[in-house]
Coordinates of C-alpha atoms and ligand atoms in Angstrom, one line a residue:
Chain A
M709 CA 0.0 0.0 0.0
A710 CA 1.2 3.5 -0.9
L711 CA 2.3 5.7 2.1
L712 CA 1.0 8.8 0.4
E713 CA -1.6 8.8 -2.4
A714 CA -2.6 12.1 -3.8
K715 CA -4.9 11.8 -6.8
G716 CA -6.3 14.4 -9.1
L717 CA -5.8 17.3 -6.7
Y718 CA -7.4 20.7 -7.5
A719 CA -6.5 23.5 -5.1
G720 CA -5.5 27.2 -5.2
Y721 CA -5.9 30.6 -3.6
G722 CA -9.0 32.6 -3.4
G723 CA -11.1 30.4 -5.6
M724 CA -8.5 30.3 -8.4
N725 CA -7.1 26.9 -9.0
I726 CA -3.3 26.6 -9.2
L727 CA -3.3 22.8 -9.2
N728 CA -5.3 21.2 -12.0
G729 CA -5.5 17.5 -11.2
V730 CA -2.1 16.7 -9.8
D731 CA -1.1 13.1 -8.7
A732 CA 1.7 12.2 -6.3
V733 CA 2.1 8.7 -5.0
I734 CA 5.0 7.4 -2.9
D735 CA 5.5 4.2 -1.0
A736 CA 6.7 4.0 2.6
D737 CA 10.5 4.2 2.8
E738 CA 10.7 6.2 -0.4
I739 CA 12.0 9.6 -1.2
G740 CA 9.8 11.5 -3.7
V741 CA 11.1 14.7 -5.3
I742 CA 9.0 17.3 -6.9
I743 CA 10.7 19.6 -9.4
G744 CA 9.5 22.3 -11.8
A745 CA 9.8 25.9 -12.8
N746 CA 9.1 28.7 -10.4
G747 CA 5.4 29.1 -10.0
A748 CA 4.6 25.6 -11.3
G749 CA 2.7 24.9 -8.1
K750 CA 5.2 22.8 -6.2
S751 CA 4.7 24.6 -2.9
T752 CA 1.0 24.7 -3.5
L753 CA 0.9 20.9 -3.8
L754 CA 2.6 20.4 -0.5
K755 CA 0.3 22.9 1.2
A756 CA -2.7 21.2 -0.3
I757 CA -1.5 17.8 1.0
F758 CA -0.9 19.3 4.4
G759 CA -4.4 20.7 4.8
L760 CA -3.3 24.4 4.6
L761 CA -5.2 25.0 1.4
H762 CA -8.7 23.8 0.5
V763 CA -8.7 20.8 -1.9
S764 CA -11.7 21.3 -4.1
Q765 CA -11.4 18.0 -6.0
G766 CA -9.4 14.9 -5.6
T767 CA -8.3 12.8 -2.6
V768 CA -5.3 12.6 -0.4
K769 CA -4.7 9.3 1.5
L770 CA -2.1 8.6 4.1
A771 CA -1.4 4.8 4.5
G772 CA -4.8 4.1 2.9
K773 CA -6.7 6.5 5.2
D774 CA -8.5 9.5 3.6
I775 CA -7.0 12.7 5.0
T776 CA -8.3 15.1 2.3
N777 CA -8.7 18.6 3.9
M778 CA -7.9 17.4 7.4
A779 CA -6.6 20.2 9.7
P780 CA -2.9 20.4 10.1
D781 CA -2.9 19.6 13.9
K782 CA -4.8 16.3 13.1
L783 CA -2.3 15.5 10.4
V784 CA 0.5 16.0 12.8
R785 CA -1.1 13.6 15.1
A786 CA -1.6 11.2 12.2
G787 CA 2.2 11.2 11.6
M788 CA 2.7 13.8 8.9
A789 CA 5.2 16.7 9.3
F790 CA 5.8 19.7 7.1
V791 CA 8.7 22.1 6.8
P792 CA 7.6 25.2 4.9
Q793 CA 9.8 26.9 2.3
E794 CA 10.1 30.1 4.2
Q795 CA 9.8 31.2 7.8
N796 CA 10.1 27.7 9.0
I797 CA 11.6 28.3 12.5
F798 CA 10.6 30.3 15.6
P799 CA 13.3 32.9 15.6
S800 CA 13.2 34.1 19.2
L801 CA 12.9 30.7 20.7
S802 CA 16.1 28.8 21.4
V803 CA 17.1 25.8 19.2
E804 CA 15.9 23.4 21.9
E805 CA 12.6 25.2 22.3
N806 CA 12.0 25.0 18.6
L807 CA 12.5 21.2 18.9
E808 CA 10.1 21.1 21.9
M809 CA 7.5 23.0 19.9
G810 CA 7.8 20.3 17.2
A811 CA 6.8 17.8 19.9
F812 CA 3.8 19.9 21.2
V813 CA 1.3 17.2 20.4
R814 CA 3.3 14.6 22.4
R815 CA 2.6 14.1 26.1
D816 CA 5.4 11.5 26.6
D817 CA 9.0 12.0 27.4
F818 CA 10.8 13.0 24.2
S819 CA 14.2 13.9 25.5
H820 CA 15.8 10.9 23.7
L821 CA 14.5 12.4 20.4
I822 CA 16.1 15.7 21.0
E823 CA 19.4 13.9 21.6
Q824 CA 18.8 11.9 18.4
I825 CA 18.3 15.1 16.4
Y826 CA 21.5 16.6 17.9
G827 CA 23.1 13.4 16.7
Y828 CA 21.9 14.1 13.1
F829 CA 22.9 17.7 13.3
P830 CA 25.9 18.2 15.6
D831 CA 25.9 21.9 14.8
L832 CA 22.7 22.3 16.7
A833 CA 23.9 20.6 19.8
E834 CA 26.4 23.4 20.4
K835 CA 23.8 26.1 19.9
R836 CA 20.9 24.5 21.7
N837 CA 20.3 27.5 24.0
Q838 CA 20.8 30.1 21.3
P839 CA 17.8 31.9 19.7
A840 CA 17.3 30.0 16.4
G841 CA 17.0 33.4 14.5
E842 CA 20.7 34.0 15.2
L843 CA 21.8 30.9 13.4
S844 CA 23.2 30.6 9.8
G845 CA 20.9 29.7 7.0
G846 CA 22.0 26.1 6.9
Q847 CA 21.7 25.7 10.6
R848 CA 18.2 27.2 10.5
Q849 CA 17.2 24.6 8.0
M850 CA 18.5 22.0 10.3
V851 CA 16.4 23.4 13.1
A852 CA 13.4 23.4 10.8
M853 CA 13.9 19.7 9.9
G854 CA 14.6 18.8 13.5
R855 CA 11.4 20.5 14.6
A856 CA 9.4 18.4 12.1
L857 CA 11.2 15.2 13.1
M858 CA 10.1 15.5 16.7
I859 CA 6.8 13.7 16.1
E860 CA 8.7 10.8 14.5
P861 CA 6.7 11.2 11.3
S862 CA 5.9 8.5 8.9
L863 CA 5.8 11.1 6.1
L864 CA 8.0 14.2 6.0
L865 CA 7.1 17.0 3.6
L866 CA 10.0 19.4 2.8
D867 CA 9.8 22.5 0.7
E868 CA 13.1 23.4 -0.8
P869 CA 15.3 22.4 2.2
T870 CA 18.5 23.5 0.4
A871 CA 17.3 26.8 -1.0
G872 CA 20.0 29.4 -0.7
L873 CA 22.5 27.2 1.0
S874 CA 26.2 26.8 0.3
P875 CA 27.3 23.6 -1.4
R876 CA 28.7 22.4 2.0
Y877 CA 25.4 22.7 3.8
M878 CA 23.5 21.5 0.7
N879 CA 25.4 18.2 0.7
E880 CA 25.0 17.9 4.5
I881 CA 21.2 18.3 4.2
F882 CA 20.9 15.8 1.4
E883 CA 23.0 13.3 3.4
R884 CA 20.7 13.8 6.4
I885 CA 17.6 13.3 4.3
I886 CA 19.0 10.0 3.1
A887 CA 19.8 9.0 6.7
I888 CA 16.4 10.0 7.9
N889 CA 14.7 8.1 5.1
K890 CA 16.8 5.0 6.0
T891 CA 15.2 5.0 9.4
G892 CA 11.8 4.4 7.7
V893 CA 10.5 7.9 7.2
G894 CA 8.9 8.6 3.8
V895 CA 10.0 11.9 2.3
L896 CA 8.3 14.1 -0.2
M897 CA 10.3 17.1 -1.1
V898 CA 10.4 20.1 -3.5
E899 CA 13.8 20.9 -4.8
Q900 CA 15.4 23.6 -7.0
N901 CA 18.7 21.7 -7.0
A902 CA 17.0 19.2 -9.3
K903 CA 19.9 17.0 -10.4
Q904 CA 21.2 16.4 -6.9
A905 CA 17.7 15.8 -5.6
L906 CA 16.7 13.4 -8.4
A907 CA 19.9 11.5 -7.8
I908 CA 18.6 10.5 -4.3
A909 CA 15.0 10.2 -5.3
H910 CA 13.1 6.9 -5.7
K911 CA 10.3 8.8 -7.4
G912 CA 10.4 12.1 -9.3
F913 CA 7.5 14.3 -10.2
V914 CA 8.0 17.1 -12.8
L915 CA 5.2 19.7 -12.5
A916 CA 4.4 22.4 -15.1
N917 CA 1.5 24.8 -14.8
G918 CA -0.2 22.9 -12.0
R919 CA -0.1 19.5 -13.9
N920 CA 2.1 16.5 -13.8
R921 CA 4.5 16.7 -16.8
F922 CA 6.6 13.7 -16.1
T923 CA 6.5 11.0 -13.4
N924 CA 9.1 8.3 -13.1
T925 CA 11.9 7.0 -11.0
G926 CA 14.6 9.6 -10.1
E927 CA 17.1 7.8 -12.2
A928 CA 14.9 7.6 -15.3
L929 CA 14.0 11.3 -15.1
L930 CA 17.7 12.2 -14.9
N931 CA 18.4 10.2 -18.0
D932 CA 15.4 11.5 -19.9
P933 CA 16.7 13.9 -22.5
E934 CA 13.5 15.9 -22.6
V935 CA 13.5 16.4 -18.9
A936 CA 17.1 17.2 -18.9
K937 CA 16.6 19.9 -21.6
S938 CA 13.7 21.7 -20.0
F939 CA 14.1 21.1 -16.3
L940 CA 17.7 20.2 -15.5
G941 CA 19.4 23.1 -17.2
G942 CA 20.6 21.1 -20.3
Chain B
M1010 CA 16.6 66.6 53.5
N1011 CA 12.9 67.3 53.8
E1012 CA 12.9 68.3 50.2
L1013 CA 14.4 65.0 49.2
I1014 CA 11.8 63.1 51.1
F1015 CA 9.2 65.2 49.4
F1016 CA 10.8 64.2 46.1
F1017 CA 10.8 60.5 47.1
N1018 CA 7.1 60.6 48.0
K1019 CA 6.0 62.5 45.0
V1020 CA 8.2 61.0 42.3
I1021 CA 9.7 57.7 43.4
V1022 CA 6.7 56.2 45.3
A1023 CA 4.0 57.7 43.1
G1024 CA 6.0 56.8 40.0
S1025 CA 6.4 53.2 41.1
V1026 CA 2.8 52.9 41.9
I1027 CA 1.4 54.3 38.7
G1028 CA 4.3 52.5 36.8
S1029 CA 3.2 49.2 38.2
I1030 CA -0.4 49.8 37.2
Y1031 CA 0.7 50.7 33.7
A1032 CA 3.0 47.7 33.5
M1033 CA 0.2 45.3 34.4
G1034 CA -2.1 46.9 31.8
A1035 CA 0.6 47.0 29.1
I1036 CA 1.5 43.3 29.6
G1037 CA -2.0 42.5 28.6
V1038 CA -2.1 44.8 25.6
T1039 CA 1.3 43.5 24.4
L1040 CA 0.3 39.8 24.8
V1041 CA -3.0 40.3 23.0
F1042 CA -1.1 42.0 20.2
A1043 CA 1.6 39.3 20.1
I1044 CA -0.9 36.5 19.7
L1045 CA -3.9 38.1 17.9
R1046 CA -2.2 40.9 16.1
F1047 CA -4.6 43.7 17.0
A1048 CA -4.5 46.6 19.3
H1049 CA -7.2 45.9 22.0
F1050 CA -8.7 49.2 22.8
A1051 CA -11.1 47.8 25.3
H1052 CA -8.3 46.7 27.6
A1053 CA -8.6 49.5 30.0
D1054 CA -12.2 48.7 30.4
L1055 CA -11.3 45.2 31.6
M1056 CA -9.5 47.1 34.4
T1057 CA -12.6 49.1 35.3
L1058 CA -14.7 46.0 35.1
G1059 CA -12.3 44.0 37.2
A1060 CA -12.2 46.7 39.8
F1061 CA -16.0 46.7 39.9
F1062 CA -16.1 42.9 40.3
S1063 CA -13.8 43.3 43.3
Y1064 CA -15.9 46.2 44.7
I1065 CA -19.1 44.1 44.4
L1066 CA -17.4 41.2 46.2
V1067 CA -16.2 43.6 49.0
V1068 CA -19.7 44.9 49.5
A1069 CA -21.0 41.3 49.6
F1070 CA -18.4 40.0 51.9
P1071 CA -16.9 43.0 53.8
E1072 CA -15.5 41.0 56.7
L1073 CA -13.4 38.7 54.7
G1074 CA -10.3 40.9 55.1
G1075 CA -10.6 41.0 58.8
F1076 CA -10.0 37.2 59.1
V1077 CA -6.6 37.4 57.5
G1078 CA -5.6 40.9 58.3
L1079 CA -5.5 42.2 54.8
P1080 CA -7.7 44.7 53.0
T1081 CA -10.9 42.9 51.8
G1082 CA -10.4 44.2 48.3
F1083 CA -7.1 42.3 48.1
V1084 CA -8.5 39.1 49.5
V1085 CA -11.3 39.0 46.9
L1086 CA -9.0 39.9 44.1
P1087 CA -8.3 36.3 42.9
V1088 CA -12.1 35.8 42.4
A1089 CA -12.4 39.1 40.5
M1090 CA -9.4 38.1 38.3
V1091 CA -11.1 34.8 37.4
L1092 CA -14.4 36.6 36.6
T1093 CA -12.6 39.1 34.4
A1094 CA -10.6 36.4 32.7
I1095 CA -13.9 34.6 31.9
F1096 CA -15.4 37.8 30.7
A1097 CA -12.4 38.5 28.4
I1098 CA -12.7 35.0 26.9
G1099 CA -16.4 35.7 26.4
L1100 CA -15.7 38.9 24.6
D1101 CA -13.3 37.1 22.3
K1102 CA -15.8 34.4 21.5
T1103 CA -18.6 36.8 20.9
F1104 CA -16.9 39.6 19.0
Y1105 CA -13.3 39.0 18.0
K1106 CA -13.2 35.3 17.0
P1107 CA -16.0 35.5 14.5
L1108 CA -14.1 38.4 12.8
R1109 CA -10.8 36.4 12.9
D1110 CA -12.6 33.4 11.4
K1111 CA -13.7 35.6 8.5
N1112 CA -10.1 36.7 8.0
V1113 CA -10.9 40.4 8.2
K1114 CA -8.1 42.9 8.3
P1115 CA -6.7 43.7 11.8
V1116 CA -8.1 47.2 11.7
V1117 CA -11.6 45.8 11.6
I1118 CA -11.0 44.0 14.9
V1119 CA -9.4 47.2 16.3
I1120 CA -12.6 49.1 15.5
A1121 CA -14.7 46.3 17.0
S1122 CA -12.7 46.7 20.2
V1123 CA -13.5 50.4 20.2
G1124 CA -17.2 49.3 20.0
V1125 CA -16.6 47.0 22.9
T1126 CA -15.1 49.8 24.9
L1127 CA -18.2 52.0 24.5
M1128 CA -20.4 49.1 25.3
I1129 CA -18.6 48.2 28.5
Q1130 CA -18.5 51.8 29.6
G1131 CA -22.2 52.1 28.9
V1132 CA -23.1 49.0 30.9
I1133 CA -20.9 50.2 33.9
R1134 CA -22.5 53.6 33.8
L1135 CA -26.0 52.0 33.6
F1136 CA -25.4 50.1 36.9
A1137 CA -22.9 52.3 38.7
G1138 CA -23.8 55.8 37.6
T1139 CA -21.0 58.3 37.7
T1140 CA -20.2 58.4 41.4
S1141 CA -16.8 57.4 42.8
R1142 CA -16.6 54.6 45.4
N1143 CA -14.1 54.0 48.1
F1144 CA -13.0 50.4 48.8
F1145 CA -12.4 51.4 52.4
S1146 CA -15.6 53.1 53.3
V1147 CA -17.8 50.0 52.7
D1148 CA -19.6 49.0 56.0
G1149 CA -17.6 46.5 57.9
V1150 CA -14.3 47.0 56.1
A1151 CA -11.4 48.2 58.2
G1152 CA -9.7 51.5 57.2
K1153 CA -6.7 51.8 55.0
D1154 CA -3.3 51.4 56.7
I1155 CA -0.9 54.2 56.0
F1156 CA 2.7 53.8 57.0
R1157 CA 4.6 57.0 57.9
I1158 CA 8.3 56.2 58.0
K1159 CA 10.6 58.6 59.9
L1160 CA 14.2 58.5 58.7
P1161 CA 16.8 58.5 61.4
F1162 CA 18.2 61.9 60.6
E1163 CA 17.9 65.1 62.6
A1164 CA 17.1 67.2 59.5
A1165 CA 14.4 64.8 58.2
S1166 CA 11.2 65.9 59.9
R1167 CA 9.1 65.0 57.0
K1168 CA 8.1 61.3 56.8
I1169 CA 8.0 58.8 53.9
F1170 CA 4.4 57.9 53.2
I1171 CA 3.4 54.6 51.9
T1172 CA 0.0 52.9 52.0
E1173 CA -0.9 49.3 52.5
P1174 CA -2.5 49.0 49.0
Q1175 CA 0.8 50.3 47.6
I1176 CA 2.9 47.7 49.3
L1177 CA 0.4 45.0 48.3
L1178 CA 0.7 46.3 44.7
F1179 CA 4.5 46.1 44.7
I1180 CA 4.4 42.5 46.1
F1181 CA 1.7 41.5 43.7
L1182 CA 3.6 42.9 40.7
I1183 CA 6.8 41.1 41.7
L1184 CA 5.0 37.8 42.1
A1185 CA 3.1 38.3 38.9
V1186 CA 6.2 39.1 36.8
G1187 CA 8.0 36.1 38.4
L1188 CA 5.2 33.7 37.6
L1189 CA 4.8 35.1 34.1
H1190 CA 8.5 34.7 33.5
Y1191 CA 8.4 31.1 34.7
F1192 CA 5.3 30.4 32.6
L1193 CA 6.8 31.8 29.4
T1194 CA 10.2 30.2 29.7
R1195 CA 9.6 26.9 31.5
T1196 CA 6.1 25.6 30.6
R1197 CA 4.9 23.9 27.4
L1198 CA 2.0 26.3 27.0
G1199 CA 4.1 29.4 27.7
K1200 CA 6.6 28.4 25.1
A1201 CA 3.8 27.7 22.7
M1202 CA 2.6 31.2 23.4
R1203 CA 6.0 32.7 22.5
A1204 CA 6.1 30.4 19.4
M1205 CA 2.7 31.7 18.2
S1206 CA 3.9 35.2 18.7
D1207 CA 7.0 34.5 16.6
N1208 CA 5.3 32.7 13.8
P1209 CA 1.6 31.8 13.9
D1210 CA 1.6 29.8 10.7
L1211 CA 4.4 27.6 11.8
A1212 CA 2.6 27.2 15.2
R1213 CA -0.3 25.7 13.3
V1214 CA 1.9 23.5 11.2
S1215 CA 3.6 22.2 14.4
G1216 CA 0.2 21.1 15.7
I1217 CA 0.1 23.7 18.5
N1218 CA -3.5 24.1 19.7
T1219 CA -3.9 27.8 18.9
N1220 CA -7.3 28.1 20.5
V1221 CA -5.8 27.1 23.9
V1222 CA -3.0 29.7 23.4
V1223 CA -5.6 32.4 22.6
W1224 CA -7.6 31.5 25.8
T1225 CA -4.5 31.6 27.9
T1226 CA -3.7 35.0 26.5
W1227 CA -7.1 36.3 27.5
I1228 CA -6.8 34.7 31.0
I1229 CA -3.4 36.4 31.7
A1230 CA -4.5 39.7 30.1
G1231 CA -7.9 39.8 31.9
G1232 CA -6.5 38.7 35.2
L1233 CA -3.8 41.3 35.2
A1234 CA -6.2 44.0 34.1
A1235 CA -8.5 43.1 37.0
A1236 CA -5.6 43.2 39.5
A1237 CA -4.4 46.6 38.1
G1238 CA -7.8 48.1 38.2
T1239 CA -8.5 46.8 41.7
L1240 CA -5.2 47.8 43.2
L1241 CA -5.3 51.3 41.6
S1242 CA -8.9 51.8 42.9
M1243 CA -7.9 50.7 46.4
D1244 CA -5.0 53.1 46.5
V1245 CA -7.0 56.0 45.1
I1246 CA -10.7 55.6 44.4
L1247 CA -12.9 53.5 42.1
K1248 CA -14.2 55.8 39.3
P1249 CA -16.5 54.5 36.6
D1250 CA -14.3 56.4 34.1
L1251 CA -11.1 54.8 35.3
S1252 CA -10.3 53.5 31.9
F1253 CA -10.5 56.8 30.2
N1254 CA -7.3 58.1 31.8
I1255 CA -5.4 54.9 31.6
L1256 CA -5.9 53.7 28.1
L1257 CA -3.4 56.1 26.5
P1258 CA -0.6 55.5 29.1
I1259 CA -0.9 51.7 28.8
F1260 CA -0.7 51.8 25.0
A1261 CA 2.3 54.2 25.3
A1262 CA 3.9 51.8 27.8
A1263 CA 3.4 48.8 25.5
I1264 CA 4.8 50.7 22.5
V1265 CA 7.7 52.2 24.4
G1266 CA 8.6 48.8 25.6
G1267 CA 8.3 47.1 22.2
V1268 CA 5.0 45.7 21.1
G1269 CA 4.7 42.0 21.7
Q1270 CA 7.5 42.0 24.4
P1271 CA 6.1 41.3 27.9
Y1272 CA 9.4 42.4 29.6
G1273 CA 9.3 45.5 27.4
A1274 CA 5.8 46.3 28.6
I1275 CA 7.0 46.2 32.2
A1276 CA 9.9 48.5 31.5
G1277 CA 7.6 50.7 29.4
G1278 CA 5.1 50.9 32.2
F1279 CA 7.7 52.3 34.6
V1280 CA 9.2 54.7 31.9
V1281 CA 5.7 56.2 31.4
G1282 CA 4.9 56.2 35.1
F1283 CA 8.1 58.0 36.1
A1284 CA 7.9 60.3 33.1
E1285 CA 4.5 61.5 34.4
T1286 CA 5.6 62.0 38.0
L1287 CA 8.9 63.7 37.0
S1288 CA 7.1 66.1 34.6
V1289 CA 4.5 67.2 37.1
F1290 CA 6.9 67.5 40.0
N1291 CA 7.5 71.0 41.3
W1292 CA 11.3 71.2 41.0
A1293 CA 11.3 74.6 42.7
I1294 CA 11.1 72.7 46.0
L1295 CA 14.5 71.0 45.5
L1296 CA 16.0 74.5 45.0
R1297 CA 14.7 75.9 48.2
P1298 CA 17.6 74.6 50.4
F1299 CA 20.0 76.6 48.2
R1300 CA 18.0 79.8 48.7
D1301 CA 20.8 81.3 50.9
S1302 CA 23.7 80.5 48.5
I1303 CA 21.9 82.0 45.4
P1304 CA 22.5 85.7 44.8
E1305 CA 19.7 87.9 45.9
W1306 CA 18.8 89.2 42.5
I1307 CA 17.9 85.8 41.1
E1308 CA 14.3 85.3 42.0
L1309 CA 13.3 81.7 42.6
P1310 CA 9.9 80.9 41.1
S1311 CA 7.5 79.2 43.5
K1312 CA 6.7 76.5 40.9
I1313 CA 8.9 74.9 38.2
A1314 CA 7.1 71.9 36.6
F1315 CA 7.4 70.7 33.0
V1316 CA 3.7 70.1 32.8
P1317 CA 0.9 71.3 35.0
T1318 CA -0.8 68.4 36.8
E1319 CA -4.1 68.8 35.1
Y1320 CA -2.3 68.2 31.7
K1321 CA -0.5 65.1 32.9
I1322 CA -2.1 63.0 30.1
I1323 CA 0.0 64.8 27.5
V1324 CA 3.1 63.1 28.9
P1325 CA 2.4 59.6 27.6
F1326 CA 1.1 61.1 24.4
V1327 CA 4.4 62.9 23.8
L1328 CA 6.4 59.8 24.7
L1329 CA 4.2 57.8 22.3
I1330 CA 4.7 60.1 19.4
A1331 CA 8.5 60.4 20.1
I1332 CA 9.0 56.6 20.2
L1333 CA 6.9 56.1 17.1
V1334 CA 9.0 58.6 15.2
W1335 CA 12.5 57.7 16.4
K1336 CA 12.3 54.1 17.5
P1337 CA 9.1 52.4 16.4
T1338 CA 10.2 49.0 17.7
G1339 CA 10.6 50.3 21.2
I1340 CA 13.2 49.4 23.9
F1341 CA 12.9 45.7 23.5
K1342 CA 12.7 45.4 19.7
G1343 CA 9.0 44.7 19.3
K1344 CA 6.8 44.4 16.3
V1345 CA 5.9 47.5 14.4
L1346 CA 2.2 48.3 14.7
Ligands
LIG837 N1 -0.6 33.0 -1.0 C1 -0.8 33.0 -2.3 N2 -1.9 33.7 -2.8 C2 -2.1 33.8 -4.1 N3 -1.4 33.2 -5.1 C3 -0.3 32.5 -4.7 C4 0.0 32.4 -3.3 N4 1.1 31.6 -3.2 C5 1.4 31.3 -4.5 N5 0.6 31.8 -5.4 C6 0.6 31.6 -6.8 O1 0.5 30.2 -7.1 C7 1.3 29.8 -8.1 C8 2.2 28.7 -7.7 O2 3.0 29.1 -6.6 P1 3.9 28.0 -5.8 O3 3.1 26.8 -5.6 O4 4.4 28.8 -4.6 O5 5.0 27.8 -6.9 P2 6.4 27.0 -6.7 O6 6.3 25.9 -7.7 O7 7.5 28.0 -7.2 O8 6.5 26.6 -5.3 C9 2.1 31.0 -8.5 O9 1.6 31.6 -9.7 C10 2.0 32.0 -7.4 O10 2.0 33.3 -7.8
LIG838 MG1 7.8 27.1 -3.8

């Protein structure tokens, strides 16, 4: 059974549809990567899946259960976590408080998870008591991902986790995503660094004008000359 | 020496008293803005209302204070705080939340709160008229304790004056600020409140129950407003138009401190309070001891004050405009209105 099954989604802003029947299906343990030009509707797709935008047609299922238009707090409890593209940290809260906020819905002891996240991102361990807003761009992205991991999600949605990062941080983030995925977390992410992202993707979705243009394994998309020409910069 | 004691009574004590009151009001204003992103104009009316709740309780149970040796108004305060908190949540549910759910612009909610102000004032006037009431002249309530402290100096014949309600006010403020600090930095809900102030969308995405945070905000704001209103009325007198003179200073305090910053609101409250007492103080009194060492031909005026007492209200107004022009984020780097 698919972990995430989004079928024929229509959604948009203020009554105007941006998504016109988009599909995205990934299995548990998979990394799915969404690429496409600016304004293609990639962020809109993630927001629609996460219940932040009204889905007017189509269905979203998580592990077979219909979650279409479910409120974000319920989705968090159902095991789905989302890292938005921008403003994805609480800047005046310390790094550790950001992680604690990720665990807001948990009433159990989650201190071992905080330590696990410091294990993934050793940079953060040193800065645990510093306001997250004072960190570098790459470290902020780590805080944002750490916050989302605190619910031990079965599905992690990431919107451009490497946007604006130096190559050093970009590689580190990609490595961590692979490591997180290996622990059994399904990942669906939007990426501008399309080649690197497709290289680690089990499935790739190329969006254009709110529709699926190409859907295949990451490897197949990388080797598709048409995709390469229009979406991978030649 | 006597002149310095006069200064202490008129500026330091009076400034701390009114500063504490402003601080408690400004914390509420700033928290409501941090969480709900609108300027709550009816906040001072929560103070009046809270003071009236206390007064009604004092009239109903005048002897309560006698049992514990504290003013009855102070003993019934927790109940009045709870009532005001419930009232504040009720206001939110009836007026502000429906507007929020429609996604209106913040200014619409601000105007709604102006309507709520007029409504609360009307209701208070309907039941209480326009007469002032004294917490200590209710039948069965013991009188107000006033402490006159004599300093151990020959030259100091004047005494330091401080009243029991003033001492209770200082103790209450210190406890309230300590508890608020603990709540905001140590508890799950308090941290969620700061998180929502930082980034409301991400708070939702994290699964934070934003309704609970909103209620908590009204509980703190309403409770502190009731305390400030009651303690001020105990120290001076309970006037039905209490809110009229206090609205501008508490907004000035919140903005001076940095909107959305509770610690800024406390600092802002004292800045505004001391600015008021310093500007109405008659500085000529401090010059009097030097009368003999000043040449004859310089005539000392009998009164040197920056602002006549009756125009005190312009002090917070000037401060407000100055801070908006030169440093709109306030002392503690708050949000810009
Ligand atoms: N909050 C919004 N309100 C209205 N239109 C929006 C909003 N966010 C994005 N859009 C529009 O939706 C389209 C798709 O945007 P988005 O999904 O963010 O693109 P991207 O693929 O770059 O992530 C764009 O045309 C954009 O202008
Ligand atoms: Mg985007």
